[in-house]
Amino acid sequence: MICEIRDLFKSKTKIHFYGTYTMAEDPMVFMKERVRMLANEIWKVTSYRFFVRDHKSSDHHHKTRFWCCQDASRKQKPHLSTREDAKRRQNVGMQRFPCHSRLNITCRLDGDGSMLISLRLVHEVRHVPYYDVSMPEGALDMIRTHMDFSTPSVLAAGIRKKFSHVSAAQVHRAWSAMSETMWKRAGDQMESGRILLQELGDDVDYFHEIQPPEGVKQLCFGMKRILHALRGKVVEIGMDATCKRTSALKAWATILRERYGIIPKFVHLDKDMVEIGMAKRVWTLAKILICWWHLNRAVSQRLSNDKLSTTPYRARAAHECFSFIDPAFIPPGDPDASEREGGPDPDAMPRESDMDLSRPWALKIKLPLIPSGSGTRDKENLPVQDTPFPTNANSKTRPPKIEKQSRPFCLKEYRSEITGMMEHHYCAHPFIPGEAHPSTAAIYEWAVRMMYEYCVKRDLREVWAYLWENWYRPGRWELWARSTCPEMIAILKTTMILESHWRRIKEDFLHHFALPRVDLLIWVLVTKLAPNYYRRLDVLMNPIGRYRELASWRKAFKKEWRHCETAPWTLPLNEKYQPDTKKWHLVQGVHPVPPVFFLEVRRNRVPPFWSHPSLAPLDQSLTPSIDIPNISTRTRGTHGEHSDEEEDDVRVFVASQTTFREQITLRVAQLREFADMLEYQKQFGDQRMLDSVEREGSRLFGLVESCQSRERRFRSRTEASPTTWEASTSNAMFFRVRPE
């Protein structure tokens, strides 16, 4: 009957079908479930899906009426939300057609152990097939199976290979719904998060003593295993926060300082003044450093903006700091207080205090327009003068408008030069001899003079005002210049390690979640991300005799070092740069280094910046007692690459008690017996059993199809013979074709 329905839908447009058939009663399948299976069979052979209208059941009878999902006359009314804050979205949905559909399926027990199934189907119009957007049960099973050790993004890629109509957003929603039992403890997300933190007490330390300020809901916790292992060893930290409440951030950071002894020398932040202010209050002796990536992006974006009004510039204060700054070199236009990076400056002086230095004779007066006549008039009806001088009211001709000459804020060819100079100023330090005296004050004056003279030479008044007030004036220079900490040089230059952390959270877990719940985020951090950090920290803190979990900079460092070993150099590179070879390890000034050097060399914050036993100047012989093995063939594990002897641990070989022939004979017998068992299942027509076979045996059936394909093409005279390494049948590489 199903085959007849399939042929009718292929050959005709209007379908009117009625048929019956009898089958044995199956106590494992209820009549309602049998009707559902038959409706799914009709969907498969016709490509039209039918949804349930109603059910009518009795002890010996069940009837279900269906309608076509794409029937325009059967479209159900939308159920509007009763919530007050609900948004009314106008979702169009799928296309619908006047197919006037009807499908009735009836199951009736005859009393003699048989079941009579009757089907009546009406479908008037042929239209586009139904495109299924629901989650298949096989996809849901894959999510359940891999939920504990995989991420939604990885699951989405694997599921879409098998079920192409499933979107990544569906996978993320299903993953979230299935995992709710693991992280959702209450309807309120803050209360649920608090309960979850208490349950995870073995891994986290819940800071319940923190009292959030009024109007703020706050949950604070720390990772025990990480914080205890790093107690007293933290030199640099990076911070990034979406919360802009200083009091809330300060309470959390104070706990880290007092309970875990987190007292860093350097605190790396973006240019947010709330985070900077908090760090200054909590870690008073720490050096604040703005991330170079964020700084460079902020400056580049402002230089690319053609708006001339810029940060309020205090020329007199700049002249008092450095006498070479001309107080008359100021922007001609009015300032814009919103241009100040990090928010308005409470110490900013009025702009008029500097205006008299360049135009002491100027007097700026604003007079309101007074309309003629005694009556009041709207502002739109007031006469507008286009010229600064009066005109004759009776004259029909008007003087031409004077167009203002526009000019850019900063020409394109200057932008890269300015950011390049700023990076030079960012990296300058008393430990690195250069163009200035190796002192904090001298480097500051040298940097300001270089940038100021560059702007004066090109008449970049607005650019200089922006750079001085936001980056070079006292109070701002100290936030990003490394030279203001003469005791040591920070290793970190950016906060990209934080961005990498956020990227893992967003792309792997929360990419398709709009405003995810707090308890979900806590569960992801503690159970999904933290184990990876535990493993890496354990490898770094406890030597294991292998070069794993190495920093990513080592690969680029090795490439640069090898390049410098053979590149032609003429020393000194700069007359003002005279390094001491005992403190400065010039590449061509030391003995050749072994491969292990690139895996073990350490970066220091004070000279010498690179330390390793194999680093020795050419005028000094290597210490004979230093044994540096050449492990170039075994240490390709840097950055995730494993050596040929990667897993050369001692393996215990346990002999198998069966031979190859005995093992393959056993598998053949199992497959033949299972094929007979499946043959017996055909009479019951239970779709659930077939779904289990398809799901659990998908890899075996894939191997079977690959072997069949290779044998068919090998015997064919028209198709190309299979190759050994072809990707489509690589799993059947060792299959031998049977003789004909």
XYZ file of C-alpha atoms in Angstrom:
740
model
C 0.000 0.000 0.000
C 2.837 2.419 0.794
C 4.446 1.738 -2.588
C 1.100 2.394 -4.314
C 0.792 5.759 -2.533
C 4.318 6.678 -3.637
C 3.493 5.881 -7.283
C 0.267 7.933 -7.120
C 2.071 11.039 -5.868
C 4.639 10.705 -8.644
C 2.086 10.352 -11.436
C -0.914 12.452 -10.350
C -1.626 15.930 -9.001
C -4.923 15.256 -7.231
C -4.825 12.289 -4.895
C -7.885 10.424 -3.555
C -6.809 7.133 -2.026
C -8.379 4.534 0.231
C -6.812 1.241 1.241
C -6.682 -1.388 3.990
C -4.347 -4.165 5.033
C -4.114 -6.682 7.860
C -1.119 -7.478 10.038
C -0.461 -9.478 13.174
C -1.097 -7.765 16.482
C 2.148 -6.758 18.227
C 1.834 -6.335 22.010
C 5.010 -4.199 22.042
C 3.484 -1.533 19.779
C 0.335 0.306 20.820
C -2.249 1.215 18.180
C -1.492 4.937 18.546
C 2.207 4.302 17.985
C 1.404 2.160 14.936
C -0.592 5.048 13.440
C 2.321 7.415 14.030
C 4.749 5.039 12.305
C 2.451 4.774 9.277
C 2.138 8.567 9.054
C 5.948 8.843 9.075
C 6.132 6.263 6.280
C 3.742 8.378 4.186
C 5.914 11.425 4.857
C 9.004 9.561 3.598
C 7.443 8.313 0.339
C 5.456 11.496 -0.524
C 7.722 14.263 0.920
C 4.583 15.771 2.499
C 4.293 15.836 6.248
C 0.947 15.614 8.028
C 0.274 16.940 11.530
C -2.301 15.599 13.975
C -5.753 17.153 14.090
C -7.294 14.877 16.759
C -7.383 11.333 18.174
C -10.310 9.016 18.833
C -9.546 5.882 20.854
C -11.224 2.916 22.540
C -10.033 -0.431 23.819
C -10.146 -2.055 20.379
C -9.996 0.937 18.090
C -7.851 4.019 17.435
C -8.296 6.708 14.793
C -6.126 9.755 14.098
C -6.983 12.530 11.661
C -4.169 14.480 10.012
C -3.784 17.612 7.876
C -0.956 18.594 5.579
C 1.475 20.907 7.351
C 1.535 23.186 4.287
C -2.243 23.425 3.863
C -3.218 27.109 3.808
C -6.741 26.437 5.074
C -5.430 24.414 8.033
C -2.956 26.980 9.347
C -3.169 27.243 13.102
C -3.463 30.573 14.833
C -0.348 31.742 16.675
C -0.356 31.530 20.451
C 0.517 34.998 21.713
C 2.537 35.287 24.865
C 0.777 36.669 27.925
C 3.920 38.235 29.354
C 3.931 41.995 29.608
C 7.468 42.350 28.230
C 6.907 39.940 25.338
C 7.969 41.187 21.908
C 5.549 40.692 19.025
C 7.590 39.215 16.197
C 6.094 38.950 12.737
C 7.411 35.555 11.664
C 6.107 34.662 8.221
C 6.851 30.930 8.426
C 6.864 28.511 5.503
C 4.891 28.782 2.285
C 1.365 27.340 2.264
C -0.832 26.024 -0.542
C -4.564 25.309 -1.162
C -4.119 21.542 -1.098
C -7.342 20.825 0.915
C -5.657 17.869 2.571
C -7.055 15.109 4.756
C -5.474 11.937 6.098
C -7.353 9.454 8.312
C -5.612 6.373 9.707
C -7.558 3.777 11.704
C -6.330 0.722 13.611
C -8.891 -1.902 14.687
C -8.325 -5.137 16.590
C -10.259 -8.035 15.088
C -10.040 -10.249 18.167
C -8.249 -13.148 16.424
C -4.749 -11.758 16.965
C -4.802 -9.602 13.838
C -5.095 -5.874 13.279
C -6.943 -4.125 10.433
C -5.400 -0.847 9.313
C -7.349 1.448 6.994
C -6.101 4.656 5.388
C -7.924 7.442 3.576
C -5.857 10.201 1.937
C -6.932 13.328 0.039
C -4.459 15.854 -1.404
C -5.593 18.248 -4.159
C -2.471 20.241 -5.167
C 1.120 19.239 -5.841
C 3.458 21.709 -4.090
C 7.014 21.963 -2.836
C 8.026 19.186 -0.420
C 8.051 19.757 3.298
C 11.477 20.880 4.512
C 12.057 19.487 7.963
C 13.741 21.858 10.424
C 13.235 19.761 13.550
C 16.032 18.007 15.391
C 16.278 14.345 14.370
C 16.447 11.809 17.148
C 19.835 10.696 15.871
C 21.208 14.205 16.303
C 19.813 14.380 19.822
C 21.458 11.054 20.650
C 24.799 12.389 19.413
C 24.443 15.402 21.709
C 23.571 13.209 24.694
C 26.490 10.879 24.048
C 29.146 13.584 23.630
C 27.836 16.234 26.004
C 30.396 15.586 28.729
C 33.532 15.844 26.593
C 32.622 17.965 23.579
C 31.524 21.522 22.864
C 28.394 22.684 21.005
C 30.449 24.116 18.149
C 32.273 20.812 17.589
C 29.022 18.879 17.898
C 27.347 21.180 15.368
C 30.024 20.459 12.768
C 29.698 16.699 13.212
C 25.911 16.676 13.298
C 25.545 18.826 10.176
C 27.657 16.375 8.204
C 25.084 13.670 8.916
C 21.955 15.856 9.097
C 22.452 18.714 6.668
C 19.173 20.481 7.478
C 20.098 20.998 11.141
C 21.457 24.451 11.938
C 24.178 25.268 14.443
C 21.696 27.306 16.479
C 19.480 24.225 16.868
C 22.410 22.219 18.178
C 23.237 24.919 20.707
C 19.629 25.123 21.897
C 19.343 21.348 22.223
C 22.669 21.191 24.062
C 21.487 23.897 26.452
C 18.130 22.206 27.073
C 19.697 18.788 27.720
C 22.355 20.194 30.024
C 19.856 22.143 32.141
C 19.681 19.315 34.639
C 23.395 19.813 35.264
C 23.407 23.571 35.893
C 19.881 24.909 36.451
C 18.944 24.852 40.124
C 16.214 27.531 40.298
C 14.115 29.743 38.068
C 16.020 32.867 39.100
C 19.445 32.726 37.483
C 21.258 34.482 40.350
C 19.783 32.165 42.983
C 20.482 29.174 40.760
C 24.072 30.339 40.301
C 24.531 30.731 44.066
C 23.286 27.181 44.711
C 25.472 25.818 41.913
C 28.574 27.507 43.331
C 27.913 25.913 46.703
C 27.572 22.488 45.063
C 30.882 23.003 43.238
C 32.668 23.787 46.488
C 35.480 21.313 45.756
C 36.559 23.368 42.745
C 35.510 26.944 43.534
C 35.665 29.268 46.494
C 32.398 31.208 46.742
C 32.948 34.728 48.137
C 29.666 34.942 50.012
C 30.943 37.685 52.324
C 30.973 40.270 49.527
C 28.041 42.637 49.865
C 27.205 44.131 46.450
C 26.334 47.836 46.271
C 22.768 48.992 45.941
C 21.241 48.198 42.582
C 23.834 45.518 41.768
C 23.484 41.718 41.829
C 26.845 40.052 42.134
C 28.241 36.510 42.418
C 31.967 36.272 43.113
C 34.069 33.128 43.189
C 37.628 31.952 42.633
C 39.128 28.758 41.257
C 40.719 27.015 44.238
C 43.198 24.773 42.443
C 44.537 27.614 40.332
C 44.696 30.293 43.000
C 46.332 28.085 45.645
C 48.957 26.874 43.167
C 49.861 30.455 42.162
C 49.902 31.984 45.639
C 52.841 34.396 45.869
C 54.014 33.603 42.319
C 51.936 36.015 40.249
C 53.941 38.826 38.631
C 51.624 39.921 35.810
C 47.864 39.655 35.459
C 45.454 40.640 32.721
C 41.938 41.855 33.396
C 38.860 42.458 31.308
C 35.392 43.147 32.653
C 31.971 43.934 31.278
C 30.861 45.294 34.645
C 31.525 49.021 34.906
C 30.871 49.371 38.646
C 34.095 50.272 40.443
C 32.794 49.167 43.845
C 31.758 45.734 42.554
C 35.105 45.116 40.873
C 37.014 46.415 43.879
C 35.283 44.008 46.271
C 36.189 41.023 44.094
C 39.818 42.110 43.554
C 40.301 42.832 47.268
C 39.392 39.218 48.079
C 41.988 37.996 45.577
C 44.644 40.177 47.201
C 43.880 39.390 50.838
C 42.826 35.727 50.655
C 45.106 34.398 47.928
C 48.009 36.833 48.022
C 47.572 37.991 44.429
C 49.831 41.072 44.455
C 51.120 41.545 40.894
C 53.852 43.848 39.654
C 51.978 44.568 36.413
C 48.259 44.806 35.682
C 47.359 44.705 31.984
C 44.041 46.304 31.025
C 42.239 47.880 28.129
C 41.684 51.639 28.163
C 38.584 51.498 30.360
C 39.028 54.024 33.178
C 36.735 52.096 35.567
C 39.016 49.057 35.504
C 42.099 51.279 35.719
C 40.708 53.143 38.715
C 39.867 49.895 40.499
C 43.335 48.428 39.872
C 45.005 51.573 41.230
C 42.985 51.363 44.448
C 43.484 47.639 45.074
C 47.076 47.182 43.888
C 48.610 50.529 44.742
C 52.203 49.494 43.926
C 51.426 47.723 40.665
C 52.305 49.177 37.285
C 49.209 49.721 35.103
C 49.766 48.963 31.422
C 47.163 49.509 28.712
C 47.049 46.735 26.135
C 48.905 47.802 22.999
C 46.280 46.241 20.732
C 43.486 48.278 22.319
C 45.623 51.421 22.310
C 46.571 51.004 18.666
C 42.970 50.356 17.668
C 41.704 53.443 19.547
C 44.307 55.736 17.990
C 43.853 54.286 14.499
C 40.084 54.707 14.664
C 40.376 58.321 15.798
C 42.945 59.186 13.141
C 40.640 57.684 10.509
C 37.746 59.847 11.696
C 37.520 63.160 9.821
C 35.741 65.019 12.604
C 37.938 68.020 13.436
C 36.549 68.823 16.877
C 38.721 66.945 19.318
C 39.635 66.658 22.977
C 39.750 69.947 24.948
C 43.410 70.961 24.768
C 45.151 72.827 27.578
C 48.097 74.394 25.801
C 49.256 76.363 28.818
C 49.502 73.216 30.948
C 51.390 71.435 28.164
C 53.841 74.359 27.907
C 54.441 74.227 31.641
C 55.357 70.532 31.366
C 57.664 70.971 28.362
C 58.922 74.398 27.385
C 59.432 73.421 23.741
C 55.632 73.119 23.278
C 54.339 76.338 21.727
C 51.173 77.449 23.550
C 49.942 79.043 20.307
C 49.920 75.667 18.492
C 46.264 74.881 19.173
C 43.280 73.686 17.146
C 41.247 76.560 15.657
C 37.835 74.994 16.287
C 35.777 74.296 19.370
C 36.645 71.209 21.435
C 34.471 68.168 22.037
C 34.614 66.853 25.593
C 33.275 63.463 24.497
C 36.488 62.810 22.588
C 38.401 62.158 25.792
C 39.472 58.514 25.947
C 38.167 56.831 29.065
C 35.542 59.483 29.851
C 35.544 63.173 30.822
C 38.469 64.566 32.761
C 37.425 66.151 36.067
C 40.533 68.334 36.022
C 39.889 69.784 32.579
C 40.151 73.610 32.403
C 37.886 75.822 30.339
C 38.876 76.135 26.722
C 38.752 79.945 26.898
C 41.807 80.023 29.186
C 44.015 79.141 26.248
C 42.246 81.100 23.548
C 43.779 84.423 24.565
C 47.312 83.122 23.978
C 46.877 83.121 20.210
C 44.164 85.810 19.772
C 44.268 88.117 22.804
C 42.337 90.784 20.910
C 39.400 88.467 20.075
C 36.111 88.823 21.923
C 33.502 86.131 21.350
C 29.909 87.263 21.930
C 26.742 85.307 21.070
C 23.607 87.407 20.475
C 20.165 85.813 20.066
C 18.102 86.669 17.000
C 15.222 89.040 17.784
C 12.285 88.749 15.372
C 10.738 91.938 14.007
C 7.277 92.872 15.232
C 5.696 92.511 18.604
C 4.390 88.976 18.086
C 6.345 85.822 18.696
C 7.327 83.652 15.784
C 8.428 80.082 15.481
C 12.103 79.363 15.159
C 11.551 77.827 11.745
C 9.988 81.061 10.414
C 12.864 83.336 11.426
C 14.820 84.847 8.538
C 18.234 83.280 8.053
C 21.177 85.350 6.824
C 23.738 83.591 4.683
C 26.267 86.452 4.854
C 27.869 88.300 7.755
C 26.768 91.685 6.393
C 23.226 93.124 5.984
C 21.442 92.918 2.657
C 18.853 95.079 0.987
C 15.417 93.671 1.735
C 14.032 94.984 -1.612
C 16.791 93.398 -3.686
C 15.991 90.116 -5.411
C 19.633 89.116 -5.761
C 21.545 87.679 -2.847
C 25.314 87.457 -2.430
C 26.780 83.994 -3.069
C 27.412 81.629 -0.172
C 30.954 81.274 1.079
C 31.783 77.571 1.231
C 34.044 76.391 4.006
C 37.158 74.546 2.946
C 37.081 71.081 4.548
C 40.267 69.323 5.587
C 40.785 65.883 7.116
C 41.674 65.258 10.719
C 44.752 63.284 9.681
C 45.910 62.315 6.204
C 46.074 58.625 5.470
C 49.826 58.609 4.861
C 50.456 59.988 8.366
C 48.416 57.447 10.319
C 50.760 54.468 10.153
C 53.731 56.705 10.941
C 52.015 58.046 14.068
C 51.036 54.609 15.364
C 54.548 53.355 14.562
C 56.070 56.114 16.656
C 53.663 55.376 19.487
C 54.684 51.713 19.482
C 58.329 52.844 19.622
C 57.468 55.016 22.614
C 55.471 52.167 24.162
C 58.431 49.773 24.117
C 61.185 52.223 25.092
C 62.757 51.450 28.463
C 65.862 52.474 30.458
C 67.143 48.894 30.135
C 67.264 49.310 26.351
C 69.825 51.960 25.301
C 68.491 54.014 22.426
C 68.021 57.569 21.266
C 67.429 58.974 24.740
C 69.241 58.882 28.026
C 68.293 55.621 29.834
C 66.029 57.238 32.388
C 62.282 57.569 32.805
C 62.232 61.376 32.506
C 64.543 61.480 29.480
C 62.513 58.873 27.570
C 59.313 60.790 28.344
C 60.747 64.070 27.034
C 62.194 62.360 23.966
C 58.845 60.736 23.093
C 56.838 63.955 23.565
C 59.342 65.986 21.534
C 59.348 63.477 18.670
C 55.545 63.403 18.426
C 55.152 67.169 18.896
C 57.719 68.076 16.213
C 56.118 65.594 13.836
C 52.714 67.254 14.286
C 54.106 70.801 14.057
C 55.990 70.038 10.852
C 52.758 68.801 9.213
C 50.442 71.291 10.940
C 48.429 68.542 12.642
C 46.970 70.740 15.387
C 43.933 68.588 16.131
C 46.027 65.414 16.091
C 48.486 66.854 18.597
C 45.667 68.015 20.875
C 44.149 64.532 20.810
C 47.450 62.731 21.383
C 48.604 64.999 24.199
C 45.372 65.051 26.187
C 44.670 61.329 25.809
C 48.068 59.659 25.697
C 51.071 61.926 26.337
C 50.113 64.294 29.145
C 51.092 63.482 32.744
C 48.598 61.054 34.210
C 48.010 59.347 30.857
C 51.594 58.646 29.814
C 52.089 56.482 32.899
C 49.196 54.209 31.875
C 50.827 52.817 28.760
C 54.558 53.614 28.624
C 56.812 50.797 29.812
C 59.571 53.256 30.690
C 57.643 54.476 33.752
C 58.605 51.226 35.526
C 62.434 51.338 35.438
C 62.873 48.272 37.662
C 61.743 45.698 35.085
C 60.026 45.236 31.717
C 56.694 43.458 31.500
C 56.582 40.355 29.349
C 52.987 40.790 28.232
C 52.303 43.458 25.650
C 48.618 42.813 24.986
C 45.653 41.213 26.720
C 45.104 38.729 23.915
C 45.299 35.868 26.407
C 42.033 37.220 27.817
C 40.533 37.587 24.370
C 41.450 33.966 23.691
C 39.678 32.972 26.900
C 36.533 34.899 25.901
C 36.735 33.446 22.400
C 36.630 29.903 23.751
C 33.603 30.703 25.873
C 31.727 32.538 23.132
C 32.580 30.461 20.077
C 32.585 27.013 21.670
C 29.638 27.370 24.053
C 27.713 30.656 24.050
C 27.878 31.663 20.388
C 24.178 31.097 19.731
C 22.852 32.131 23.142
C 21.404 35.626 23.478
C 21.947 36.832 27.060
C 22.873 33.402 28.502
C 21.984 32.679 32.101
C 24.537 33.220 34.848
C 24.261 29.639 36.103
C 24.985 28.307 32.607
C 28.077 30.499 32.393
C 29.292 29.307 35.806
C 28.831 25.673 34.794
C 30.737 26.209 31.538
C 33.620 27.951 33.314
C 33.988 25.421 36.119
C 33.258 22.112 34.390
C 34.218 22.729 30.759
C 37.073 25.251 30.672
C 38.729 24.827 34.060
C 39.852 21.167 33.546
C 41.937 22.227 30.567
C 43.544 24.983 32.632
C 44.184 22.515 35.478
C 46.033 20.208 33.117
C 48.157 22.977 31.616
C 48.981 24.431 35.017
C 49.994 21.030 36.334
C 52.362 20.495 33.401
C 53.909 23.951 33.850
C 54.327 23.717 37.622
C 55.495 20.087 37.785
C 58.250 18.960 35.385
C 57.281 15.853 33.460
C 60.417 15.401 31.356
C 58.617 16.338 28.121
C 58.209 19.584 26.246
C 54.468 20.047 26.278
C 52.120 22.983 26.800
C 54.801 25.397 25.596
C 54.009 29.028 24.915
C 53.045 29.977 21.364
C 55.785 32.611 21.048
C 58.537 29.982 20.922
C 57.799 29.017 17.338
C 58.118 32.595 16.071
C 61.158 33.129 18.308
C 62.942 30.153 16.758
C 62.180 31.361 13.242
C 63.570 34.835 13.967
C 66.656 33.434 15.689
C 67.472 31.131 12.779
C 67.029 34.009 10.362
C 69.336 36.275 12.353
C 72.032 33.593 12.523
C 72.721 33.846 8.780
C 71.535 37.376 7.969
C 74.309 39.890 7.160
C 74.741 42.434 9.947
C 77.054 45.403 10.311
C 77.672 46.318 13.916
C 76.794 48.630 15.411
C 73.346 48.833 13.900
C 72.862 52.273 15.447
C 75.584 54.582 16.738
C 73.345 55.392 19.695
C 72.787 51.723 20.415
C 75.924 50.175 21.954
C 74.886 46.988 23.786
C 77.102 45.025 26.121
C 77.432 41.472 24.780
C 77.600 40.143 28.326
C 74.135 41.493 29.005
C 72.705 41.506 25.489
C 72.662 38.181 23.711
C 73.178 39.189 20.113
C 72.431 36.197 17.920
C 75.707 36.302 16.012
C 77.649 37.168 19.135
C 77.062 33.837 20.891
C 77.919 30.239 20.172
C 75.456 28.251 18.033
C 72.597 27.013 20.148
C 71.241 23.446 20.152
C 67.589 22.671 19.343
C 66.736 22.246 22.988
C 67.535 25.922 23.509
C 64.292 26.980 21.816
C 62.289 24.752 24.156
C 63.988 25.753 27.390
C 65.097 29.371 27.002
C 63.510 31.714 29.531
C 62.382 35.285 29.064
C 63.341 37.630 31.888
C 62.048 41.028 32.914
C 65.554 42.339 33.679
C 68.798 41.941 31.740
C 69.763 39.464 30.483
C 66.356 39.095 28.886
C 67.127 35.586 27.602
C 68.793 33.015 29.815
C 69.941 29.486 29.067
C 73.126 27.531 29.826
C 73.977 27.308 26.117
C 74.050 31.096 25.666
C 77.676 32.143 25.823
C 79.559 34.920 23.951
C 82.033 33.873 21.270
C 84.938 35.098 23.366
C 83.917 32.708 26.137
C 84.055 28.932 25.868
C 81.072 26.780 26.748
C 81.071 25.220 30.182
C 82.137 21.575 29.732
C 79.867 20.408 32.505
C 76.780 21.528 30.668
C 75.212 18.521 28.969
C 72.773 19.663 26.313
C 71.387 16.687 24.383
C 70.377 17.119 20.775
C 66.718 16.187 20.780
C 65.751 17.747 17.471
C 64.190 14.462 16.362
C 62.150 14.152 19.533
C 60.967 17.658 20.388
C 58.651 18.548 17.592
C 55.917 18.694 20.183
C 56.016 22.471 20.363
C 52.712 24.130 19.601
C 50.803 20.905 19.388
C 53.138 19.036 16.997
C 54.145 15.648 18.380
C 57.384 13.826 17.714
C 57.713 10.474 15.998
C 58.392 8.986 19.425
C 55.622 10.986 21.067
C 54.114 8.172 23.063
C 57.153 5.982 23.703
C 55.991 5.035 27.185
C 56.557 1.474 28.287
C 53.738 -0.604 26.905
C 52.829 -4.025 28.255
C 51.949 -6.415 25.432
C 49.145 -8.774 26.323
C 48.952 -11.678 23.927
C 45.576 -12.384 22.367
C 44.270 -15.909 22.857
C 42.751 -16.083 19.349
C 44.360 -16.136 15.919
C 43.403 -13.901 13.006
C 41.417 -16.674 11.302
C 39.557 -17.511 14.489
C 38.716 -13.851 15.159
C 37.435 -13.080 11.659
C 35.452 -16.333 11.575
C 33.761 -15.275 14.802
C 32.835 -11.854 13.354
C 31.445 -13.396 10.164
C 29.259 -15.742 12.197
C 28.011 -12.867 14.329
C 27.083 -10.785 11.270
C 25.259 -13.661 9.591
C 23.297 -14.451 12.719
C 22.450 -10.772 13.194
C 21.276 -10.539 9.560
C 18.859 -13.425 10.236
C 17.669 -11.637 13.368
C 16.982 -8.468 11.363
C 15.121 -10.473 8.759
C 12.761 -11.646 11.481
C 12.098 -8.020 12.558
C 10.622 -7.108 9.149
C 7.208 -8.583 9.926
C 6.680 -6.262 12.898
C 7.331 -3.029 11.025
C 8.728 -1.344 14.144
C 10.439 1.851 13.018
C 12.146 2.214 16.387
C 14.218 -0.909 15.851
C 15.289 0.285 12.402
C 16.299 3.662 13.853
C 18.472 1.924 16.445
C 20.186 -0.163 13.780
C 20.842 2.888 11.611
C 22.140 4.914 14.509
C 24.351 2.347 16.206
C 25.599 0.648 13.048
C 26.272 3.742 10.956
C 30.063 3.251 10.932
C 29.761 -0.448 10.065
C 27.333 0.298 7.230
C 29.705 2.981 5.994
C 32.493 0.386 5.776
C 30.144 -2.032 3.992
C 29.198 0.591 1.398
C 32.845 1.484 0.796
C 33.784 -2.170 0.234
C 30.825 -2.663 -2.107
C 31.788 0.456 -4.049
C 35.390 -0.692 -4.492
C 34.368 -4.155 -5.650
C 31.707 -2.829 -8.068
C 34.073 -0.331 -9.673
C 36.896 -2.880 -9.840
C 34.698 -5.254 -11.809
C 33.116 -2.556 -13.969
C 34.398 -1.902 -17.478
C 32.937 1.608 -17.673
C 33.835 3.074 -14.266
C 37.327 4.047 -13.207
C 39.065 1.565 -10.932
C 39.456 2.636 -7.307
C 42.805 4.009 -6.193
C 44.576 3.072 -3.006
C 44.475 6.474 -1.316
C 41.145 7.870 -2.508
C 39.360 9.735 0.289
C 35.843 8.421 -0.389
C 36.731 4.775 0.374
C 39.856 5.176 2.491
C 38.306 3.079 5.263
C 38.268 0.096 2.854
C 41.916 0.465 1.831
C 42.835 -3.073 2.906
C 39.788 -4.756 1.358
C 40.528 -7.373 -1.322
C 38.034 -7.794 -4.160
C 36.523 -11.247 -4.613
C 37.214 -13.008 -7.921
C 34.331 -13.163 -10.375
